[in-house]
Structure formats: C-alpha cells, structure tokens
Short mmCIF file of C-alpha atoms in Angstrom, two decimals:
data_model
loop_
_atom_site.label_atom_id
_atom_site.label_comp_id
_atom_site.label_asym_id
_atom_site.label_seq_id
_atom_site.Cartn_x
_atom_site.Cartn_y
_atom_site.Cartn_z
CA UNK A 214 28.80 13.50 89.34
CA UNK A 215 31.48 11.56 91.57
CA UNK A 216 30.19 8.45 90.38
CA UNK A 217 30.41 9.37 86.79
CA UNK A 218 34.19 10.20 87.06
CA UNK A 219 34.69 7.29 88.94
CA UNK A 220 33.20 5.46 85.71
CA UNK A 221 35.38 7.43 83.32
CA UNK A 222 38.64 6.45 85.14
CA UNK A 223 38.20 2.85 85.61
CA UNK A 224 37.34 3.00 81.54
CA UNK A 225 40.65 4.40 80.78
CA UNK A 226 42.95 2.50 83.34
CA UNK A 227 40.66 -0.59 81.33
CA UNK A 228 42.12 0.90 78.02
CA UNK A 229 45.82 1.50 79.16
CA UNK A 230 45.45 -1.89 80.24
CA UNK A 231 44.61 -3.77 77.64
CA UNK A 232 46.48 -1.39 75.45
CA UNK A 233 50.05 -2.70 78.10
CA UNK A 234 52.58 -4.77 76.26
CA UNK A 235 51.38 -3.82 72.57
CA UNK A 236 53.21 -1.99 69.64
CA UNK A 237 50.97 0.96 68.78
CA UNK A 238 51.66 4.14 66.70
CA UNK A 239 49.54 6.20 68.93
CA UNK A 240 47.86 8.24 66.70
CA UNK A 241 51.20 8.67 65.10
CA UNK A 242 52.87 8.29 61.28
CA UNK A 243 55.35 6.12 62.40
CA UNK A 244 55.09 4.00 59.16
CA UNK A 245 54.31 0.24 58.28
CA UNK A 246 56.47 -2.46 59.17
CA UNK A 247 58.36 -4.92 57.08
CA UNK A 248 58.45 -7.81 58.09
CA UNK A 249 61.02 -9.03 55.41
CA UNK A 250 64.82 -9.88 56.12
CA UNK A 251 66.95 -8.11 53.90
CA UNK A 252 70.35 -8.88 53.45
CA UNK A 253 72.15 -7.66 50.47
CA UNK A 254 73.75 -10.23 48.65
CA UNK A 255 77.46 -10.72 46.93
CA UNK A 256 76.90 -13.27 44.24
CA UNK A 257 79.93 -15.73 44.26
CA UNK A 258 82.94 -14.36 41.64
CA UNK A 259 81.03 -10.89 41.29
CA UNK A 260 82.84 -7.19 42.04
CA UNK A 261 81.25 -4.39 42.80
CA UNK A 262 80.70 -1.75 39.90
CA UNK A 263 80.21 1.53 41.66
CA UNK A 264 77.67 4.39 40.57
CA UNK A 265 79.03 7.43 38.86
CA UNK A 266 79.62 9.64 36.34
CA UNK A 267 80.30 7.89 32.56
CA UNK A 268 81.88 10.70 29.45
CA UNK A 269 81.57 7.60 27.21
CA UNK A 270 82.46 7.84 23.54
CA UNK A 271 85.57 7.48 21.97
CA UNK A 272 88.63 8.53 23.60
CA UNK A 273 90.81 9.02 20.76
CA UNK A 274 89.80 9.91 17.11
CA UNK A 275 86.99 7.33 15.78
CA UNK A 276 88.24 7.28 12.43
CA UNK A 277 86.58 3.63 11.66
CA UNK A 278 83.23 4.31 13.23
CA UNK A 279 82.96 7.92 11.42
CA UNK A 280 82.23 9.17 14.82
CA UNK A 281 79.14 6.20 15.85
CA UNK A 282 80.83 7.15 19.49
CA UNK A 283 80.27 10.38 20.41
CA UNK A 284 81.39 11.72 23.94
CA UNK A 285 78.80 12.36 25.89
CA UNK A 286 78.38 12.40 29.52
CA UNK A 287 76.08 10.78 31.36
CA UNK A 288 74.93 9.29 34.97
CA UNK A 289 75.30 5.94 35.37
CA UNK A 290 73.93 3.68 38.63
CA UNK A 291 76.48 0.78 40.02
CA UNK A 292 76.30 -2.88 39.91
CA UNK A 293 78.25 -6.44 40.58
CA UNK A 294 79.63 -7.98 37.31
CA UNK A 295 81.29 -11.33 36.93
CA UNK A 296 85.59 -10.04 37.78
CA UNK A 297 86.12 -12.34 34.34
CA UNK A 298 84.45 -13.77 31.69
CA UNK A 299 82.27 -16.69 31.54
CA UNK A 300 84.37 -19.88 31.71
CA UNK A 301 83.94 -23.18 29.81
CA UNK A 302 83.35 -25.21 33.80
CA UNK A 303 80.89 -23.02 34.57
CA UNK A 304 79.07 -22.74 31.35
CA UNK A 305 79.30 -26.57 31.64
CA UNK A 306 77.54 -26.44 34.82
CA UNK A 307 74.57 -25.46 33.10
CA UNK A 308 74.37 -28.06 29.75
CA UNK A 309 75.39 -30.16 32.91
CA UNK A 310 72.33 -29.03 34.34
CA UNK A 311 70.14 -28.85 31.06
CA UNK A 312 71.21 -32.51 30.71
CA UNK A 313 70.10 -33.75 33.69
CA UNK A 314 66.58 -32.08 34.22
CA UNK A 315 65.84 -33.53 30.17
CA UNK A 316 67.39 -37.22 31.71
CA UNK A 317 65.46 -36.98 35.26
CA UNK A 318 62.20 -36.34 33.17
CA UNK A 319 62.66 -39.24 31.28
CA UNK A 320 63.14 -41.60 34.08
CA UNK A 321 60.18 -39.69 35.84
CA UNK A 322 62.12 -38.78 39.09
CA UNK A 323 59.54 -36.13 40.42
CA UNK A 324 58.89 -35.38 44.16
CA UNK A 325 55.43 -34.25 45.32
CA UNK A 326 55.25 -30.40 46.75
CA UNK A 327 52.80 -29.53 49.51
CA UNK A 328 50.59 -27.94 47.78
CA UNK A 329 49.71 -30.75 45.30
CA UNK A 330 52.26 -30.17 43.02
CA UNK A 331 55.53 -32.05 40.96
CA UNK A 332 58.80 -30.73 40.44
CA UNK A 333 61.94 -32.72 39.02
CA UNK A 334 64.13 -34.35 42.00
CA UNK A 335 67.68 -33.26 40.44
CA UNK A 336 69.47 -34.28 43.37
CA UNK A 337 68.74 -37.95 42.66
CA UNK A 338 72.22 -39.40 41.12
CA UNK A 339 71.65 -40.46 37.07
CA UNK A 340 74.34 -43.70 37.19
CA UNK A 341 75.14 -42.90 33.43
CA UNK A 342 76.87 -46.23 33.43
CA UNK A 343 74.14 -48.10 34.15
CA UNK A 344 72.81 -50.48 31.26
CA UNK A 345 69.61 -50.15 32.14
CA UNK A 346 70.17 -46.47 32.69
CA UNK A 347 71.25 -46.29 29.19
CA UNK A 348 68.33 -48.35 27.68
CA UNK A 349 65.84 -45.80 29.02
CA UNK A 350 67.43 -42.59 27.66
CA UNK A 351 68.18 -44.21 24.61
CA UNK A 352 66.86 -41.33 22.40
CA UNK A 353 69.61 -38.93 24.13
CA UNK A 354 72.41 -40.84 22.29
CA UNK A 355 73.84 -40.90 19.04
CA UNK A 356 74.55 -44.99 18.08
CA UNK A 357 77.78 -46.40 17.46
CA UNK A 358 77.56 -46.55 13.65
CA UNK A 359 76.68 -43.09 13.36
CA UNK A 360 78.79 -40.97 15.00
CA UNK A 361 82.39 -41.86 13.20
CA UNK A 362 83.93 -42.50 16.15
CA UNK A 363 83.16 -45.63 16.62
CA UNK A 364 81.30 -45.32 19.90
CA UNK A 365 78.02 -44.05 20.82
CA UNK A 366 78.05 -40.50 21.90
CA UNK A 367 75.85 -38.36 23.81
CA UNK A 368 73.53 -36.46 21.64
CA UNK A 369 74.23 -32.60 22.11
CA UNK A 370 71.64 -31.57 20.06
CA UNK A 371 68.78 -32.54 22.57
CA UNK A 372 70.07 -30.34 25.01
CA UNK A 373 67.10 -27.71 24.81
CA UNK A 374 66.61 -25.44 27.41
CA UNK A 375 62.86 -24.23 27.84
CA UNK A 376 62.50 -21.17 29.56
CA UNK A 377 59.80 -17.65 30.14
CA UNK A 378 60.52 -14.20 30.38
CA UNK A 379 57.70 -11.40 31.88
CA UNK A 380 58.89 -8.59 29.34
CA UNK A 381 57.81 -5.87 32.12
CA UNK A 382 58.61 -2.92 29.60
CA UNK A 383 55.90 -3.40 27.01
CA UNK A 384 53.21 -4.02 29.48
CA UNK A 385 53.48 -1.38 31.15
CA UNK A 386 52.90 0.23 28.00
CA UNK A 387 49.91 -1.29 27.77
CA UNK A 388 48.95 -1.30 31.55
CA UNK A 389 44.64 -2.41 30.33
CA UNK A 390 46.29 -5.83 29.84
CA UNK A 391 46.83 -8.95 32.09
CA UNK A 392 50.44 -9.56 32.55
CA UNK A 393 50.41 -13.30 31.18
CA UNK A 394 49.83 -11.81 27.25
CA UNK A 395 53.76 -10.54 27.86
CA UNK A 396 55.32 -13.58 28.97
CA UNK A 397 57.55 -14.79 25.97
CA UNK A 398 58.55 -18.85 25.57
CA UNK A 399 61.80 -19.36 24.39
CA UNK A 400 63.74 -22.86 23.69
CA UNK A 401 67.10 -22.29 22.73
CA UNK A 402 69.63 -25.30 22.00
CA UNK A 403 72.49 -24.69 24.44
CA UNK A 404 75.50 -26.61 23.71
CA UNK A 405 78.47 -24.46 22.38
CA UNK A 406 79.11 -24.65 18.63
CA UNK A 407 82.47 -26.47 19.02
CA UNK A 408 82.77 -26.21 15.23
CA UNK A 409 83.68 -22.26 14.90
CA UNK A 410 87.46 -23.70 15.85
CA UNK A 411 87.36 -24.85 11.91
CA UNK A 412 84.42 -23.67 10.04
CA UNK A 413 85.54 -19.73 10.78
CA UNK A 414 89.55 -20.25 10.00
CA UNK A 415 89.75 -21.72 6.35
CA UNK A 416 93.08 -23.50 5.16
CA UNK A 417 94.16 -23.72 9.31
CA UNK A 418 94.62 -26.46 11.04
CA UNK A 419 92.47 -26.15 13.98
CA UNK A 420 90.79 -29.75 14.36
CA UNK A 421 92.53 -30.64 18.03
CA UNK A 422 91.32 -27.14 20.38
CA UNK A 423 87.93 -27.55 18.09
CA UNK A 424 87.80 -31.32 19.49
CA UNK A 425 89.02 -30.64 23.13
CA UNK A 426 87.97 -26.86 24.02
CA UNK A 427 85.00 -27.25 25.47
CA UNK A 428 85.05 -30.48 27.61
CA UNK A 429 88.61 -31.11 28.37
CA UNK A 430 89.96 -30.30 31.82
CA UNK A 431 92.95 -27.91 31.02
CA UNK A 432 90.63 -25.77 28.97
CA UNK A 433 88.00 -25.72 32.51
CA UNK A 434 89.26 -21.85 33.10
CA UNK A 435 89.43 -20.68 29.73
CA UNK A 436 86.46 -18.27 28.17
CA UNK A 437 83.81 -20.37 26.67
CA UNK A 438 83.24 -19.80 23.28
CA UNK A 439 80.92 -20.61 20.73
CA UNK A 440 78.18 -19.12 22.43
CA UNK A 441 75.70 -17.00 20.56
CA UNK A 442 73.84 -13.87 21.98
CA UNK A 443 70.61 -16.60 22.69
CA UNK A 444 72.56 -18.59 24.61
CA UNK A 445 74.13 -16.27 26.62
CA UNK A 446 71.05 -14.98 27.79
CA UNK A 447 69.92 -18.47 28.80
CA UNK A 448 72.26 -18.83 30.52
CA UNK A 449 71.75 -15.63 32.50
CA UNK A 450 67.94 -16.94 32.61
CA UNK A 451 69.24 -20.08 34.78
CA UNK A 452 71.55 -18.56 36.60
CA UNK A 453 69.17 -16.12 37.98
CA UNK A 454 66.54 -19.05 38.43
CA UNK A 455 68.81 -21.09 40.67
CA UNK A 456 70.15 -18.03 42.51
CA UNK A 457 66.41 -17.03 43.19
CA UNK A 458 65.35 -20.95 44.52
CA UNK A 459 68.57 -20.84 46.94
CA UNK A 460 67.51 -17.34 47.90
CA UNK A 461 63.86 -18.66 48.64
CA UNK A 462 65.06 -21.92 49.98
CA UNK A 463 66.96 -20.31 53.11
CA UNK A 464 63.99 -17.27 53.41
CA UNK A 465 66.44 -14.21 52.19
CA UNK A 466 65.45 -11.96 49.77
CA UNK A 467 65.83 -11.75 45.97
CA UNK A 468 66.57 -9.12 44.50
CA UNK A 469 67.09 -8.49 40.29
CA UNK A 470 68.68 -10.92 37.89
CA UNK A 471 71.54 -11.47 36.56
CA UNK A 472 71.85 -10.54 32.44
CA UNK A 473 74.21 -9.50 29.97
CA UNK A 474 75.19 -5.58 30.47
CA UNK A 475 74.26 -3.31 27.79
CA UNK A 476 77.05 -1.38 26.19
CA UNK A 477 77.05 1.62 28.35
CA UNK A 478 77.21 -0.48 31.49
CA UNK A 479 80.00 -2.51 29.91
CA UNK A 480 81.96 0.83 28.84
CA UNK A 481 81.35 2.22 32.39
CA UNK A 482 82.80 -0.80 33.99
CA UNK A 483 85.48 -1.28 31.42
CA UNK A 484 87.41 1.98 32.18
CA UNK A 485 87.63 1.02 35.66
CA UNK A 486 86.94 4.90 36.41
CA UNK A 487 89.77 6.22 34.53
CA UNK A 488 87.34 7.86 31.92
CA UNK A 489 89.46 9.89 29.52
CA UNK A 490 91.31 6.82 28.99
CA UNK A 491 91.25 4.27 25.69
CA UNK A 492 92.08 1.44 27.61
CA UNK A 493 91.48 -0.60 30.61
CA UNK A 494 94.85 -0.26 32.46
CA UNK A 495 94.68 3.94 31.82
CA UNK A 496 97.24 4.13 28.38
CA UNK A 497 97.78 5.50 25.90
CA UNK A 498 100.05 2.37 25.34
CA UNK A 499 99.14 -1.84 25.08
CA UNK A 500 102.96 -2.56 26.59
CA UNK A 501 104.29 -1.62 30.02
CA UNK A 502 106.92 -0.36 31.48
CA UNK A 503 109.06 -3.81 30.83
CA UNK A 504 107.89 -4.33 27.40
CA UNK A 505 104.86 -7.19 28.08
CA UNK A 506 101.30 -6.66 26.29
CA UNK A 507 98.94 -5.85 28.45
CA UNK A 508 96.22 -8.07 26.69
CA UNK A 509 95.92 -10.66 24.70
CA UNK A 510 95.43 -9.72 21.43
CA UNK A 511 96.97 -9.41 17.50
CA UNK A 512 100.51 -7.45 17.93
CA UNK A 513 103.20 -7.07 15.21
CA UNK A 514 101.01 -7.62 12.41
CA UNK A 515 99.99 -11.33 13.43
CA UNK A 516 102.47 -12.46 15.76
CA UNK A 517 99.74 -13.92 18.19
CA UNK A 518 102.04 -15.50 20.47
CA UNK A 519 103.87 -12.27 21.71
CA UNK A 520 101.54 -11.34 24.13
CA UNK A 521 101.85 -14.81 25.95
CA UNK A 522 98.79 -16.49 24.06
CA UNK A 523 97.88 -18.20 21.12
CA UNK A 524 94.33 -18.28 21.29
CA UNK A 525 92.96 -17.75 24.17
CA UNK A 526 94.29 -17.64 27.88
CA UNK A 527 92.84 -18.20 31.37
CA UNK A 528 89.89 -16.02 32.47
CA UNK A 529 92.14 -14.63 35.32
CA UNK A 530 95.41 -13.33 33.40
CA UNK A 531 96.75 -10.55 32.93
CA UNK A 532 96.31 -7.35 35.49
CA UNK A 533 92.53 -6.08 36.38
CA UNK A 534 91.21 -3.61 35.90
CA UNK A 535 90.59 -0.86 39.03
CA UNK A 536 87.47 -2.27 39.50
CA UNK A 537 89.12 -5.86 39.54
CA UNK A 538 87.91 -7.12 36.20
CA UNK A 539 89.79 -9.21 34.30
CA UNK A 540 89.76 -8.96 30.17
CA UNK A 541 87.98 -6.33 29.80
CA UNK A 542 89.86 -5.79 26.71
CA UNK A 543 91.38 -8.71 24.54
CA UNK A 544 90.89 -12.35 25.38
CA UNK A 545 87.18 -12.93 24.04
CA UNK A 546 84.62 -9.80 22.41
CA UNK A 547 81.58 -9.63 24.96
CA UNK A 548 77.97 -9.86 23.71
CA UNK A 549 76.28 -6.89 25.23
CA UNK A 550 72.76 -6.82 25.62
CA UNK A 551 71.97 -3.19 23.22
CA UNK A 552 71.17 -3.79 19.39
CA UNK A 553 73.90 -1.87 17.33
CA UNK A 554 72.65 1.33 15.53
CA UNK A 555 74.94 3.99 14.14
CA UNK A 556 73.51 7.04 15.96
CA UNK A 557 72.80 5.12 19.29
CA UNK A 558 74.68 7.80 21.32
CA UNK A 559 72.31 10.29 20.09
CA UNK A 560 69.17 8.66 20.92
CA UNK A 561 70.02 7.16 24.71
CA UNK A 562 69.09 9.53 27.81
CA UNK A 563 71.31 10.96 30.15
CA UNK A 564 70.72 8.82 32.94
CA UNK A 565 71.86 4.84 33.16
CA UNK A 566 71.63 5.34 29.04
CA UNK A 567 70.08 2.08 27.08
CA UNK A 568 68.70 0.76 23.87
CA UNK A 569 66.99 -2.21 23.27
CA UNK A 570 64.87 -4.13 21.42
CA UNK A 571 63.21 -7.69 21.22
CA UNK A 572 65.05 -9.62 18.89
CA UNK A 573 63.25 -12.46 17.29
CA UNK A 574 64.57 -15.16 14.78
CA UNK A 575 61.68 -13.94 11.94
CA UNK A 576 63.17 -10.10 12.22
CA UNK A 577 65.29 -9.19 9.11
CA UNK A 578 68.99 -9.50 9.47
CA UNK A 579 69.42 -5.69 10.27
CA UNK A 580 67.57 -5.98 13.46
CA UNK A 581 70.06 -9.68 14.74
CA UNK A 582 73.13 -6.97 15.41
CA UNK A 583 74.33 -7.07 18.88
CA UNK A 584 76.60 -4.62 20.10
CA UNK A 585 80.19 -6.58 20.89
CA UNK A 586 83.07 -4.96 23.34
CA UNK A 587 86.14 -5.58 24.15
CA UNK A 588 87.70 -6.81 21.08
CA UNK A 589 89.68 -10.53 20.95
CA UNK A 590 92.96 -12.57 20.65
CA UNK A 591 92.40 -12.08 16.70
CA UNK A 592 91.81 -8.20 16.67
CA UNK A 593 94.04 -5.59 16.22
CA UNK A 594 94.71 -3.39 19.32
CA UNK A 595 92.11 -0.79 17.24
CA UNK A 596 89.20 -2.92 19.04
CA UNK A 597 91.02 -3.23 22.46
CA UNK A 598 89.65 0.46 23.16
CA UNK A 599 86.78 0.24 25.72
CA UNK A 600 85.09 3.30 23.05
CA UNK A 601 85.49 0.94 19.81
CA UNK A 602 81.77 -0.80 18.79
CA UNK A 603 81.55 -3.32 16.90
CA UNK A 604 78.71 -5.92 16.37
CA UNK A 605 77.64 -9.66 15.66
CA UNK A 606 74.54 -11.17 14.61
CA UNK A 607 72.49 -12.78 17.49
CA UNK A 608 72.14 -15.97 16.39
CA UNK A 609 75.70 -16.05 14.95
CA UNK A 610 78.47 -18.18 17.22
CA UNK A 611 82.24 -17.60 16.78
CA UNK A 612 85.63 -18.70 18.63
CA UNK A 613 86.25 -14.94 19.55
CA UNK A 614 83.02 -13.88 21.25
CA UNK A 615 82.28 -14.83 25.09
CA UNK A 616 80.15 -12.75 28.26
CA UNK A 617 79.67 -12.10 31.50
CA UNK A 618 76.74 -11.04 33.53
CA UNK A 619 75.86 -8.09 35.48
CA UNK A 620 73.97 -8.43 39.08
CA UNK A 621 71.92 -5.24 40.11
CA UNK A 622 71.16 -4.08 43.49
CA UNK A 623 69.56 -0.60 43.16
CA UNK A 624 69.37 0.29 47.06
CA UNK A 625 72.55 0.19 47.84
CA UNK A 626 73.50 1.56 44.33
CA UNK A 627 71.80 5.01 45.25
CA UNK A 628 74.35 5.64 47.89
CA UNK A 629 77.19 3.58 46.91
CA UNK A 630 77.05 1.82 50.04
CA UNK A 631 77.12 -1.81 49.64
#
C-alpha cells in the first residue's frame, strides 16, 4: 500500500511538472484566445459620426414632397465620414491610379509573389516623356489630327476601372449556394464628364471652368463634379481596396469599407445632432447674425455671388457642422447610396433604417433614381434642408452633384467609444 502511494505522488509531481510554465484553462471557461492585433483605425480626413437617436423627416412643412418625409424616429449606429466632400486631387488620385495600373500592364511591369503568383509593380516610375514610352502605349492617346487641339492628348476614355463586389445580402438569402455565384463584375469608365459645365447650362457661357475644372491646380480643393452614382461607388471600391492592402501590408486589421451613406445615415450626420432643426448650423435662418449666408447656394432670386461663390467653393468653407462636416448643405448635392421611392419612410425599420436595391444599366428608368442630399450652388435654399429628398438617375452626371464616403467600425460604435 506504501508503495502504491509512493507511485501515485511521483505521477502527479510528473504532471505538475510538465504541466510548469504552460497557459492552461484548468478545467475552466476562460475562453479562446485571439491572437489578432486590433487597433481601431481613423482613416485620414474622416470624423467621427456618433451613434444615437435620429427623428428624421422633415422639419418644417413638406409642402413639395406631399409629405415623402415623414418624422419618424429611429436608432441609428455611428460611423467616420469624409469632414467634406470628395475633392477633384483626390478623385484624381484614383484616374491617376486607374491610369497607371492600364499603362504598367501594357509595358508588362509585374513582380512575382511567393506563392507563384503576378501582381502589377505600380511603384515602378512610367517616364511619360519618354519616346519610346510613348510608342508602346500608343493606343492610350488620341493623335494630333484628331483631337482639335492640335496636339495629341491622352485618351480619357480608356480609363476603365475593372472591379468585384461579394453582394453578401442575397446570398445569404440563398445560404444552399457557393458564394462565387454572388460576386458581381463591374467596369465602369471613370473619368469625370467635364462636359456637364456646357451641355447642362444652354445659352451660358461656361467653356473655360468646363476646360480647366477638373485638372487645373486652383480647382485641386474644389468638389469634383461630374461624377455619376457608378463612379462614385468605384471609387469607394478602390479606396477601400488600397486601405485594406496597407492594412494587410503592416499586419493590422481591416475592418468594413468605405461606401457612399444611404440617406438616413447622411440625414443623421447632416444635423450634426441638433435634430428638430432644418438646417446644418441649427436655424431656422440661411444668414447669421452679421448678415453672411451660411452656404453656398441660390439667394435673392439668382444672385449666386452673394453668398461668396459663383459656382462652387473650396471643400473646407464655410462653418461645420457639430460633428465637423463641412457642406453638408449647399456646395455640391450628395449621391446617397438608397434608391428614391415616395413612401420609403414607411417601409425602413426602426433600427440603422435602409433601402436598397441592385441597380443595373438594363433596369427601366424608374429603378436608376438615387436619392440626392444636400442640395447645390444652383438650388434654392428649399433643398438646403437636411429633410428635403430629391433624386438623380444613376448613370446621369451633372456639375451640381458630388459625395463622400462613410467608414464603419461597429465595435466601437456599440458604445460610442472610439
């Protein structure tokens, strides 16, 4: 019997020992372990949206809409949006960027991944200059005798960006099927329609902003424009694509994607929290206490100057918002991401309310409206209320319609704590 507990004890002093200097639950629910490093990130030019209650609807009598804006109220869960709208140097960062990948394939500047694999080498410098250069992406140019200039231009029109989308909501309707049968291809022509400057103002003279808006340098922070609903959300497609490779690149975490709000998130962040209010800055008036417009708009019946711009102004001017967004009213219209429908109010839920719908070019015209916010430099202040909808068709471009993204981080959201 001695010997036998003898046996038993050197067994378990064998056990704790081998057991010594290991992470164990014993016997425990202590949980699994991850293993990832999160850090919650601030995209660059972003402020914070915060979660809350939204009584959205129309603040005042909605005598045009014959009541399409009912108050209702509903929850709504935060996010980062862009403080102003989309300017024309960094929507040029992307055709920038659209131009180069199509120029690096041509000159067949790959680099060889690890696991057998190419991808395009952008950070190899394209001398544009370069004769040879030239010769070789020949086809991306418009010659000399056809442009009317008198030079040889660059040929906007090959500037197709190719990208895929997992739509995640109708699968999981269908949850029998293998997620690659809801991946949709899109290519979508990306250059802004510089034209709208003249085709969409007959008997004005509009030809000089139409031929230096979008590429000359004093025009760098003004809203880009000539962008419709397609290309905006390409645009949010490769911005979220080279967010995610820098996010991989240093091992952080990614988290969601950046996208054009839909109309409830833009009303929520448009009020800045003051919710019984028809404006931006609180109201009920568009001047302050000095006399200055506090947007840029159409006042006195057409005088377009009298709020300090002509056409457009710089993303940044004029007072933010209390969330610290810039223009949320005037300036440019924002594409949203919702489809417009008269009784949308009626139909959304409760909680972070939202419509939507896949949009393709084959749908009839009905189904191409896109709810717009905001209201522009050419509308009266009628569309300057953060409750007035209005809409455009989706594959419609004018000089009065820009965006912005949204960023969403639903963690921290829950709490508010960023």
């Amino acid at each position: 019997m001695k010997k036998l507990s003898l046996k038993l004890s050197a067994i378990a002093i064998a056990a704790l020992a081998a057991s010594c200097g290991q992470s164990g639950s014993g016997g425990q629910l202590v949980g699994a372990p991850n293993y990832s490093t999160y850090r919650a990130p601030v995209p660059l030019g972003m402020v914070y949206v915060p979660s809350g209650i939204l009584k959205m609807g129309a603040s005042d009598q909605d005598i045009r809409g014959k009541n399409d804006a009912l108050v209702r109220t509903v929850q709504m869960t935060g996010f980062y949006m862009d403080a102003t709208e989309i300017s024309n140097a960094e929507y040029r960062q992307f055709t920038n960027w659209v131009r180069d990948s199509i120029a690096h394939t041509i000159l067949g500047d790959f680099k060889d991944n690890p696991d057998g694999t190419q991808t395009l080498d952008m950070s190899k410098r394209i001398n544009w200059r370069d004769p040879d250069v030239q010769e070789q992406l020949s086809t991306l140019y418009v010659p000399a005798d056809q442009t009317g200039w008198g030079s040889k231009e660059f040929d906007n029109t090959k500037l197709v960006y190719g990208y895929s989308v997992y739509n995640y909501d109708e699968h999981i309707k269908n949850p029998g099927q293998p997620a690659k049968n809801y991946i949709e291809e899109s290519k979508i022509n990306v250059y802004p329609d510089t034209t709208v400057w003249v085709r969409q103002f007959s008997y004005s003279y509009n030809e000089p902003i139409a031929r230096q808006y979008n590429w000359f340098g004093a025009f760098d922070n003004y809203p880009v424009v000539g962008i419709n609903w397609r290309q905006a959300n390409a645009f949010s497609n490769w911005r979220t694509d080279e967010w995610k490779k820098e996010r991989e690149r240093t091992k952080q975490y990614f988290e969601g994607r950046f996208m054009l709000p839909n109309e409830m998130q833009w009303e929520w962040a448009a009020r800045g929290g003051r919710n019984a209010s028809p404006y931006p800055w609180g109201g009920p008036y568009i001047l302050n206490k000095k006399g200055c417009y506090l947007a840029n708009f159409k006042p006195q019946r057409g005088n377009y100057a009298a709020d300090g711009g002509l056409y457009t102004v710089p993303v940044n001017k004029y007072w933010p918002n209390d969330y610290g967004l810039y223009n949320m009213s005037g300036n440019v219209a924002e594409w949203t991401s919702s489809p417009y429908y008269g009784n949308t109010y009626n139909q959304v839920a409760d909680v972070n309310p939202a419509l939507d719908t896949r949009t393709k070019n084959s749908d009839p015209q009905w189904l191409q409206r896109k709810v717009v916010r905001g209201g522009s430099w050419r509308d009266v202040y009628y569309y300057l209320q953060v409750s007035t909808r209005d809409y455009e068709y989706a594959d419609t471009a004018k000089a009065y319609i820009g965006f912005r993204n949204i960023y969403q981080q639903i963690a921290p959201a829950l709490t508010n704590r960023r």
